[in-house]
Coordinates of C-alpha atoms in Angstrom, one line a residue:
M1 CA 102.4 -32.7 143.5
A2 CA 104.6 -29.6 143.4
E3 CA 108.2 -30.1 142.4
I4 CA 111.2 -28.5 144.0
I5 CA 112.4 -25.5 141.9
L6 CA 115.2 -24.3 144.2
E7 CA 117.5 -25.9 146.8
M8 CA 120.2 -23.9 148.6
K9 CA 122.3 -26.2 150.8
E10 CA 124.6 -25.3 153.7
I11 CA 125.2 -21.7 152.4
T12 CA 127.8 -20.0 154.6
K13 CA 128.8 -16.4 153.9
N14 CA 131.4 -14.4 155.8
F15 CA 132.3 -10.7 155.8
T16 CA 135.2 -9.2 157.6
G17 CA 134.8 -10.3 161.2
V18 CA 131.1 -11.2 160.7
R19 CA 129.4 -14.5 159.7
A20 CA 126.3 -13.3 157.9
L21 CA 125.0 -16.8 156.9
D22 CA 125.8 -20.0 158.8
R23 CA 125.0 -23.2 156.9
V24 CA 121.6 -22.0 155.6
S25 CA 119.4 -24.4 153.7
L26 CA 116.3 -23.3 151.8
T27 CA 113.8 -25.3 149.7
V28 CA 111.3 -23.6 147.4
F29 CA 108.6 -25.4 145.4
D30 CA 107.3 -24.7 141.9
D31 CA 104.4 -22.2 141.6
E32 CA 104.4 -21.0 145.2
I33 CA 105.0 -17.7 147.0
H34 CA 107.7 -18.4 149.6
A35 CA 108.3 -15.7 152.2
L36 CA 111.6 -15.0 153.9
V37 CA 111.3 -13.2 157.2
G38 CA 113.6 -12.2 160.0
E39 CA 114.9 -9.3 162.0
N40 CA 117.2 -6.7 160.3
G41 CA 120.6 -8.2 159.9
A42 CA 119.3 -11.7 160.0
G43 CA 120.8 -12.6 156.6
K44 CA 117.7 -12.5 154.3
S45 CA 119.0 -10.1 151.7
T46 CA 122.5 -11.7 151.9
L47 CA 121.0 -15.1 151.1
M48 CA 119.1 -13.7 148.0
K49 CA 122.3 -11.9 146.8
V50 CA 124.1 -15.2 146.9
L51 CA 121.2 -16.8 144.9
S52 CA 121.1 -14.1 142.3
G53 CA 124.9 -13.9 141.7
V54 CA 125.4 -10.5 143.4
Y55 CA 127.8 -12.5 145.6
P56 CA 129.4 -14.8 143.0
H57 CA 130.3 -18.4 143.3
G58 CA 133.5 -18.8 145.3
S59 CA 132.7 -15.9 147.7
Y60 CA 130.5 -18.3 149.8
E61 CA 130.4 -21.9 150.8
G62 CA 127.6 -24.3 149.9
T63 CA 125.6 -25.4 146.9
I64 CA 122.7 -24.0 144.8
Y65 CA 120.4 -26.3 142.7
F66 CA 117.9 -24.7 140.4
K67 CA 115.5 -27.0 138.6
G68 CA 117.7 -30.0 139.7
K69 CA 120.8 -28.5 138.2
E70 CA 123.8 -27.2 140.2
C71 CA 124.4 -23.5 139.6
Q72 CA 127.6 -21.5 140.0
F73 CA 126.6 -18.0 139.1
R74 CA 129.4 -15.6 138.4
D75 CA 127.1 -12.5 138.3
I76 CA 123.5 -11.4 137.9
R77 CA 123.6 -12.0 134.2
D78 CA 124.2 -15.7 134.8
S79 CA 121.3 -16.0 137.2
E80 CA 119.0 -14.1 134.9
H81 CA 119.9 -16.4 132.0
M82 CA 118.5 -19.2 134.1
G83 CA 115.3 -17.2 134.8
I84 CA 116.1 -16.0 138.3
V85 CA 115.5 -12.2 138.7
I86 CA 115.9 -10.1 141.8
I87 CA 114.1 -6.8 142.5
H88 CA 116.0 -4.9 145.2
Q89 CA 114.5 -2.6 147.7
E90 CA 116.2 0.3 146.0
L91 CA 114.8 0.1 142.5
A92 CA 117.3 -0.2 139.7
L93 CA 115.5 2.1 137.3
I94 CA 116.9 5.1 135.4
P95 CA 114.6 8.1 136.2
Y96 CA 115.2 10.0 132.9
L97 CA 114.7 7.1 130.6
S98 CA 111.3 6.0 129.5
I99 CA 109.4 3.0 130.8
A100 CA 110.1 1.1 127.6
E101 CA 113.8 1.9 127.7
N102 CA 114.0 0.8 131.4
I103 CA 112.2 -2.5 130.7
F104 CA 114.6 -3.5 128.0
L105 CA 117.8 -1.9 129.4
G106 CA 120.6 -4.5 128.9
N107 CA 118.1 -6.6 126.9
E108 CA 117.6 -4.3 124.0
Q109 CA 115.3 -5.3 121.1
A110 CA 118.0 -4.8 118.5
K111 CA 119.3 -6.3 115.2
N112 CA 122.9 -5.7 114.1
G113 CA 123.4 -3.2 116.9
V114 CA 120.4 -1.1 115.9
I115 CA 117.4 -0.8 118.3
N116 CA 114.0 -1.4 116.9
W117 CA 112.0 1.2 118.7
D118 CA 108.6 0.1 117.3
E119 CA 109.2 -3.4 118.6
T120 CA 110.5 -2.1 121.9
V121 CA 107.3 0.0 122.5
A122 CA 105.0 -2.7 121.3
K123 CA 106.5 -5.4 123.6
A124 CA 106.6 -2.9 126.5
K125 CA 102.8 -2.3 126.0
Q126 CA 102.2 -6.1 126.2
L127 CA 104.3 -6.4 129.4
L128 CA 102.6 -3.4 131.0
K129 CA 99.3 -5.0 130.3
K130 CA 100.4 -8.2 132.0
V131 CA 101.2 -6.3 135.2
G132 CA 98.1 -4.2 135.1
L133 CA 99.8 -0.9 134.4
D134 CA 98.0 1.5 132.1
E135 CA 100.8 3.9 131.2
N136 CA 102.3 5.1 127.9
P137 CA 105.6 3.2 127.4
N138 CA 107.3 6.5 126.5
T139 CA 106.5 8.1 129.9
L140 CA 109.7 8.9 131.9
I141 CA 110.2 6.9 135.1
A142 CA 110.6 10.2 137.0
D143 CA 107.0 11.0 136.1
I144 CA 105.4 8.0 137.7
G145 CA 105.0 7.1 141.4
V146 CA 106.9 4.4 143.4
G147 CA 104.0 2.0 143.2
K148 CA 104.0 2.1 139.4
Q149 CA 107.8 1.9 139.3
Q150 CA 107.5 -1.4 141.2
L151 CA 105.2 -2.7 138.5
V152 CA 107.7 -1.6 135.8
E153 CA 110.4 -3.6 137.6
I154 CA 108.2 -6.7 137.5
A155 CA 107.5 -6.0 133.8
K156 CA 111.2 -5.8 133.3
A157 CA 111.6 -9.2 135.0
L158 CA 108.9 -10.7 132.8
S159 CA 110.8 -9.5 129.7
K160 CA 113.7 -11.8 130.8
N161 CA 111.4 -14.9 130.9
V162 CA 111.5 -15.0 134.7
K163 CA 110.8 -18.3 136.4
L164 CA 111.8 -17.4 140.0
L165 CA 111.1 -13.8 141.0
I166 CA 112.8 -12.4 144.2
L167 CA 111.3 -9.3 145.7
D168 CA 113.1 -7.5 148.6
E169 CA 110.7 -5.3 150.6
P170 CA 108.6 -4.5 147.5
T171 CA 105.9 -2.7 149.4
A172 CA 108.1 -0.8 151.9
A173 CA 107.4 2.6 150.2
L174 CA 103.8 1.8 149.0
N175 CA 100.5 2.7 150.5
D176 CA 97.8 0.1 151.3
E177 CA 96.1 0.3 147.9
E178 CA 99.4 0.0 145.9
S179 CA 100.6 -2.8 148.2
N180 CA 97.4 -4.8 147.7
K181 CA 97.7 -4.4 143.9
L182 CA 101.2 -5.7 143.9
L183 CA 100.4 -8.7 146.1
D184 CA 97.4 -9.6 143.9
L185 CA 99.8 -9.5 140.9
L186 CA 102.1 -12.0 142.6
V187 CA 99.2 -14.3 143.2
E188 CA 98.2 -13.9 139.5
L189 CA 101.8 -14.6 138.4
K190 CA 101.8 -17.7 140.5
G191 CA 98.8 -18.9 138.4
H192 CA 101.0 -18.4 135.3
G193 CA 103.8 -20.6 136.6
I194 CA 106.1 -17.9 138.2
T195 CA 107.4 -18.7 141.6
S196 CA 108.2 -15.8 144.0
I197 CA 110.4 -15.4 147.0
L198 CA 109.1 -12.4 149.0
I199 CA 111.1 -10.6 151.7
S200 CA 108.9 -8.4 153.8
H201 CA 108.6 -7.0 157.3
K202 CA 104.8 -6.5 156.8
L203 CA 103.6 -9.7 158.3
N204 CA 100.0 -9.1 157.4
E205 CA 101.0 -9.2 153.8
I206 CA 103.0 -12.4 154.4
T207 CA 100.1 -14.2 156.0
K208 CA 97.8 -13.0 153.2
V209 CA 99.7 -14.4 150.2
A210 CA 102.6 -16.7 151.2
D211 CA 102.3 -20.4 150.9
A212 CA 105.3 -21.0 153.0
V213 CA 107.4 -18.9 155.4
T214 CA 111.0 -19.4 156.2
V215 CA 112.3 -17.7 159.3
I216 CA 116.0 -16.6 159.5
R217 CA 117.6 -15.4 162.8
D218 CA 121.2 -14.5 163.3
G219 CA 122.2 -16.0 159.9
R220 CA 120.5 -19.4 160.5
V221 CA 117.3 -20.9 159.4
I222 CA 115.0 -21.3 162.5
E223 CA 112.1 -23.1 160.7
T224 CA 109.8 -23.1 157.7
L225 CA 106.1 -22.7 158.4
Q226 CA 103.4 -23.8 156.0
N227 CA 100.6 -21.4 155.2
D228 CA 98.8 -23.1 152.3
K229 CA 95.4 -22.8 154.1
R230 CA 96.1 -19.2 155.3
S231 CA 95.9 -20.3 158.9
L232 CA 99.3 -18.9 160.0
D233 CA 99.0 -15.8 162.2
E234 CA 101.4 -12.9 162.7
D235 CA 102.1 -13.7 166.4
R236 CA 103.4 -17.2 165.5
I237 CA 105.8 -15.7 163.0
I238 CA 107.0 -13.0 165.4
K239 CA 107.8 -15.6 168.1
S240 CA 110.0 -17.5 165.6
M241 CA 111.7 -14.3 164.4
V242 CA 112.6 -12.8 167.8
G243 CA 112.8 -15.9 169.9
R244 CA 110.1 -14.8 172.2
E245 CA 106.5 -13.6 172.2
I246 CA 105.9 -9.9 171.9
V247 CA 102.7 -9.4 173.9
D248 CA 102.3 -5.7 173.1
R249 CA 103.8 -4.4 169.9
F250 CA 103.6 -0.8 171.2
P251 CA 105.3 -0.1 174.5
K252 CA 103.2 1.6 177.1
R253 CA 103.9 5.3 177.8
S254 CA 102.9 7.2 180.8
V255 CA 103.8 10.8 180.3
E256 CA 102.2 13.9 181.7
I257 CA 101.7 16.1 178.6
G258 CA 102.6 19.7 179.2
E259 CA 102.0 23.1 177.7
E260 CA 102.2 23.9 174.0
V261 CA 105.7 24.3 172.8
F262 CA 105.3 24.3 169.0
R263 CA 102.7 25.8 166.7
V264 CA 102.4 26.2 162.9
E265 CA 99.8 28.7 161.6
G266 CA 98.6 29.1 158.0
L267 CA 101.5 27.3 156.3
T268 CA 101.2 27.6 152.6
V269 CA 103.9 26.4 150.2
H270 CA 104.1 26.2 146.4
D271 CA 105.4 23.5 144.1
P272 CA 109.1 24.2 143.2
N273 CA 108.5 23.0 139.7
N274 CA 105.2 24.8 139.2
E275 CA 105.0 28.0 141.2
D276 CA 101.3 28.5 140.5
R277 CA 100.4 25.2 142.3
Q278 CA 99.9 25.2 146.0
V279 CA 101.1 21.9 147.5
I280 CA 100.5 22.9 151.2
K281 CA 97.3 24.9 151.8
N282 CA 96.8 26.9 155.0
V283 CA 98.0 24.2 157.4
S284 CA 97.8 24.9 161.1
F285 CA 98.6 22.5 164.0
N286 CA 100.3 22.4 167.4
V287 CA 102.4 20.0 169.5
R288 CA 102.7 20.1 173.3
K289 CA 105.6 19.1 175.6
G290 CA 105.9 15.3 176.0
E291 CA 103.3 14.7 173.3
V292 CA 103.5 12.5 170.2
V293 CA 101.3 13.9 167.4
G294 CA 100.7 11.9 164.3
F295 CA 100.3 12.9 160.6
A296 CA 98.0 10.4 158.8
G297 CA 97.2 10.4 155.1
L298 CA 97.6 8.5 151.9
M299 CA 100.8 8.6 149.8
G300 CA 101.2 12.0 148.2
A301 CA 98.9 13.7 150.8
G302 CA 101.6 16.3 151.5
R303 CA 102.8 15.1 154.9
T304 CA 106.6 15.0 154.0
E305 CA 106.3 18.3 152.2
I306 CA 104.9 19.9 155.4
A307 CA 107.7 18.5 157.5
M308 CA 110.4 19.6 155.1
S309 CA 108.9 23.1 154.7
I310 CA 109.1 23.5 158.5
F311 CA 112.7 22.2 158.6
G312 CA 114.5 25.2 157.1
K313 CA 112.3 25.5 154.0
S314 CA 113.8 22.2 152.6
Y315 CA 110.9 21.9 150.3
G316 CA 109.0 24.3 148.0
I317 CA 108.9 28.0 147.2
H318 CA 106.8 31.1 148.2
H319 CA 106.5 30.0 151.8
R320 CA 103.8 31.8 153.9
G321 CA 102.7 31.3 157.5
K322 CA 104.1 31.4 161.0
I323 CA 106.3 28.9 163.0
I324 CA 106.0 29.6 166.7
K325 CA 108.0 28.0 169.5
N326 CA 107.3 28.7 173.1
G327 CA 105.1 31.6 172.2
R328 CA 107.8 33.3 170.0
E329 CA 107.6 33.5 166.2
L330 CA 110.7 32.0 164.5
R331 CA 112.4 33.1 161.3
I332 CA 113.8 30.0 159.7
N333 CA 115.1 30.0 156.2
T334 CA 117.8 27.3 156.3
V335 CA 118.4 23.9 157.8
P336 CA 121.2 25.2 160.1
E337 CA 118.8 27.8 161.4
A338 CA 116.2 25.1 162.1
I339 CA 118.7 23.1 164.0
E340 CA 119.8 26.2 165.9
H341 CA 116.2 26.7 167.0
G342 CA 115.9 23.1 168.3
I343 CA 114.1 21.5 165.4
A344 CA 115.2 18.1 164.1
Y345 CA 113.9 16.2 161.1
V346 CA 114.5 12.4 160.7
T347 CA 113.9 11.9 157.0
E348 CA 111.9 9.0 155.4
D349 CA 114.9 8.4 153.0
R350 CA 117.7 7.6 155.4
K351 CA 120.1 6.3 152.7
N352 CA 120.0 9.4 150.5
Y353 CA 119.3 12.2 153.0
G354 CA 119.8 10.9 156.5
L355 CA 123.2 9.3 156.4
V356 CA 126.6 9.5 154.7
L357 CA 126.8 5.8 153.8
I358 CA 130.5 5.7 153.0
D359 CA 131.3 7.2 156.4
D360 CA 131.6 5.4 159.7
I361 CA 129.1 5.3 162.6
R362 CA 131.1 7.7 164.7
T363 CA 131.1 10.4 162.0
N364 CA 127.4 10.0 161.2
V365 CA 126.3 10.3 164.9
S366 CA 128.1 13.6 165.4
L367 CA 127.2 15.1 162.0
A368 CA 124.5 17.5 163.3
S369 CA 126.4 18.4 166.4
L370 CA 129.9 19.2 165.3
K371 CA 130.2 22.2 167.6
S372 CA 129.7 20.0 170.7
V373 CA 132.7 17.9 169.7
S374 CA 135.0 20.7 168.5
T375 CA 137.3 23.3 169.9
L376 CA 138.2 26.2 167.7
A377 CA 136.7 24.4 164.7
V378 CA 138.9 21.4 165.3
I379 CA 137.1 18.1 166.0
D380 CA 138.1 16.3 169.2
E381 CA 138.1 12.7 168.0
N382 CA 138.3 11.3 171.5
R383 CA 135.3 13.3 172.6
E384 CA 133.5 12.3 169.4
T385 CA 134.3 8.6 170.0
Q386 CA 133.1 8.8 173.6
I387 CA 129.8 10.3 172.7
A388 CA 129.2 7.9 169.7
N389 CA 129.9 5.0 172.1
E390 CA 127.3 6.4 174.5
Y391 CA 124.7 6.5 171.7
R392 CA 125.6 3.0 170.5
D393 CA 124.9 1.6 173.9
K394 CA 121.8 3.8 174.6
L395 CA 120.2 2.9 171.2
K396 CA 121.5 -0.7 171.1
I397 CA 123.2 -0.3 167.7
K398 CA 124.5 -3.6 166.6
C399 CA 127.9 -3.2 164.9
A400 CA 131.4 -4.6 164.8
S401 CA 132.8 -1.2 165.9
L402 CA 132.2 2.5 165.6
S403 CA 134.5 2.5 162.6
Q404 CA 132.1 0.3 160.6
K405 CA 130.6 2.1 157.6
V406 CA 126.9 2.6 158.0
E407 CA 126.2 1.2 154.5
N408 CA 127.1 -2.2 155.9
L409 CA 124.6 -2.0 158.8
S410 CA 121.1 -3.4 158.6
G411 CA 118.2 -1.1 158.0
G412 CA 117.1 -1.0 161.6
N413 CA 120.6 -0.2 162.8
Q414 CA 120.9 2.5 160.1
Q415 CA 117.7 4.0 161.5
K416 CA 119.1 4.0 165.0
V417 CA 122.2 5.9 163.8
V418 CA 120.0 8.6 162.2
L419 CA 118.0 8.8 165.5
G420 CA 121.3 9.0 167.4
K421 CA 122.5 11.9 165.2
W422 CA 119.4 14.0 165.9
I423 CA 119.1 13.0 169.6
M424 CA 122.7 14.2 170.1
A425 CA 121.7 17.6 168.7
N426 CA 119.3 17.8 171.7
P427 CA 116.2 19.2 169.8
D428 CA 113.1 20.4 171.5
I429 CA 110.9 19.4 168.5
L430 CA 111.6 16.1 166.7
I431 CA 109.9 15.4 163.4
L432 CA 110.0 11.7 162.5
D433 CA 109.1 10.8 158.9
E434 CA 108.4 7.1 158.5
P435 CA 110.7 6.2 161.4
T436 CA 110.2 2.4 161.1
R437 CA 110.0 2.0 157.3
G438 CA 111.6 -1.2 156.1
I439 CA 112.6 -2.5 159.5
D440 CA 111.5 -5.6 161.4
V441 CA 109.0 -5.9 164.3
G442 CA 111.8 -6.3 166.9
A443 CA 113.7 -3.2 165.8
K444 CA 110.4 -1.3 165.5
Y445 CA 109.7 -2.0 169.2
E446 CA 113.1 -0.7 170.2
I447 CA 112.5 2.5 168.2
Y448 CA 109.1 2.9 169.7
T449 CA 110.7 2.6 173.1
I450 CA 113.2 5.4 172.2
I451 CA 110.4 7.6 171.0
N452 CA 108.6 7.1 174.3
K453 CA 111.7 7.9 176.3
L454 CA 112.2 11.2 174.3
A455 CA 108.5 12.1 175.1
A456 CA 109.1 11.4 178.7
E457 CA 112.1 13.8 178.6
G458 CA 109.7 16.5 177.5
K459 CA 110.4 16.5 173.7
A460 CA 107.6 17.5 171.4
I461 CA 107.3 14.8 168.7
L462 CA 105.7 14.9 165.3
M463 CA 105.4 11.5 163.7
I464 CA 104.5 10.8 160.1
S465 CA 103.7 7.2 159.2
S466 CA 101.9 5.3 156.4
E467 CA 101.2 2.5 158.8
M468 CA 97.9 3.4 160.6
P469 CA 98.3 0.8 163.4
E470 CA 101.7 2.5 164.2
L471 CA 100.0 5.9 164.5
L472 CA 97.1 4.5 166.5
G473 CA 99.6 2.7 168.8
M474 CA 102.0 5.6 169.4
C475 CA 100.2 8.9 169.1
D476 CA 98.3 11.1 171.6
R477 CA 96.6 13.0 168.8
I478 CA 96.4 12.5 165.0
Y479 CA 96.0 15.1 162.3
V480 CA 94.5 13.8 159.0
I481 CA 96.0 15.2 155.9
T482 CA 94.9 15.0 152.3
E483 CA 95.7 17.1 149.2
G484 CA 98.0 19.3 151.2
Q485 CA 95.4 20.2 153.8
I486 CA 94.5 19.2 157.4
V487 CA 91.0 17.8 157.1
G488 CA 90.6 16.5 160.7
E489 CA 92.0 16.2 164.2
L490 CA 91.4 13.1 166.3
S491 CA 92.2 12.4 169.9
Q492 CA 93.7 9.1 170.9
H493 CA 90.2 7.9 172.0
E494 CA 88.5 9.0 168.8
A495 CA 91.2 7.7 166.4
S496 CA 90.7 4.5 164.4
Q497 CA 91.5 3.4 160.9
E498 CA 87.9 3.8 159.9
A499 CA 87.7 7.4 161.4
I500 CA 90.9 8.4 159.6
M501 CA 89.7 7.1 156.2
K502 CA 86.2 8.7 156.7
K503 CA 87.9 12.1 157.1
I504 CA 89.9 11.5 153.9
I505 CA 86.9 10.3 151.9
E506 CA 84.6 13.1 153.1
H507 CA 87.2 15.7 151.9
Q508 CA 87.6 14.0 148.6
K509 CA 83.9 14.0 148.0
L510 CA 83.7 17.7 148.8
S511 CA 86.6 18.4 146.4
R512 CA 84.9 16.5 143.6
Q513 CA 81.6 18.4 144.2
R514 CA 83.4 21.8 144.1
I515 CA 85.1 20.8 140.8
S516 CA 81.9 19.6 139.2
A517 CA 80.1 22.8 140.4

């Protein structure tokens, strides 16, 4: 019979004016994958930060027992010493250090203060083999993809003799193939005696690998569901998460699609680090008034590069092609010019490029529309506050006040602030790049509803997503992209996951045939 490895009893954590955790208790058994789910802001990450010592003993109420022993962690080093390792959603790797250096950072293979590099590389190779990563340990982190970086983080955890591995949204930025590889690794690690706590909004992954699922809502544990026979379905989890059944995950939209308002012809862009390499190759597409058009493709297909190139040449060099709006060709060389022409881009990386995290909600919402809240280049703070209040209510942004820093909001509410910023700019063409990445099913539904309202107002919307069900549920047409090219166009009736993958595979086969010829 499995033994209890972790007990958290009556954990209460308060921030200024907010109770994030309210007497939360959690029990995790040895050699299991235990999932933690809930809406954004429910308290999942806060609970794991308490467990891992990010929030030290004394900053919360309650008791933690690990392997039967009461623990009072002062910091992460204390928890790691006990074999508890957390991998955050934002990976803690140094891009311009090697894989080996990152694995042993803070845990150097040294004697008398001198690092033994031969030992470091040899042990790194062993750890990489354990996680199924075939990379040279001397490769820089900057030179490998996000999926491989996740595996490096796990190798780093293994180097610390991990017994309980905590993963916060580990597959949020991964494609299906990379996600499945990581999930298979967690199952394999379980077979070697490593227990995992998995935080994820991807419920299909939860039902696939989790042995138990604890649901947190508004800082409280609602229930723990058993899934040892893999009989738990997503709808059952959703009902517990949001407190109600969601009959349809994609809200219905009834919009009369109008005439073409935006067209791109022959867009070709070169790699900024290798000017001979074409990243975007002769891409042409169009979007009509009130239409939601999707970009489907695997990670690295070039979807984000296309979007950023359109948005003021934010990506690449040697741009060629035409951007046409309402029948007139535009000359757009900068982001301010793109905004001036009614084009908005909601980035996939809201924390680095979409928000000023240390600033408040009010300032972030008005950031792209300062002219509308200014007189003679002086910001009217009363007007700014009034408009920010309108968008807080319209988008249902959950916050203590408009003066709250956006870094303290949940992922879903941060995404709503980014949307508010661009909606306030009143664009005609709205490019949404992974608009629901890392947010829960309830917040997703609210954002889908916002997208539908914008379409109903006549906005032309271009939507990039790595979640095929999202594209199929939201889009009127879908362009399939691979290797920087559009390789197919599917109507809503023609589109399916199989049809999209067939277009990609057919193109890849043709590419291989051309190379071999």
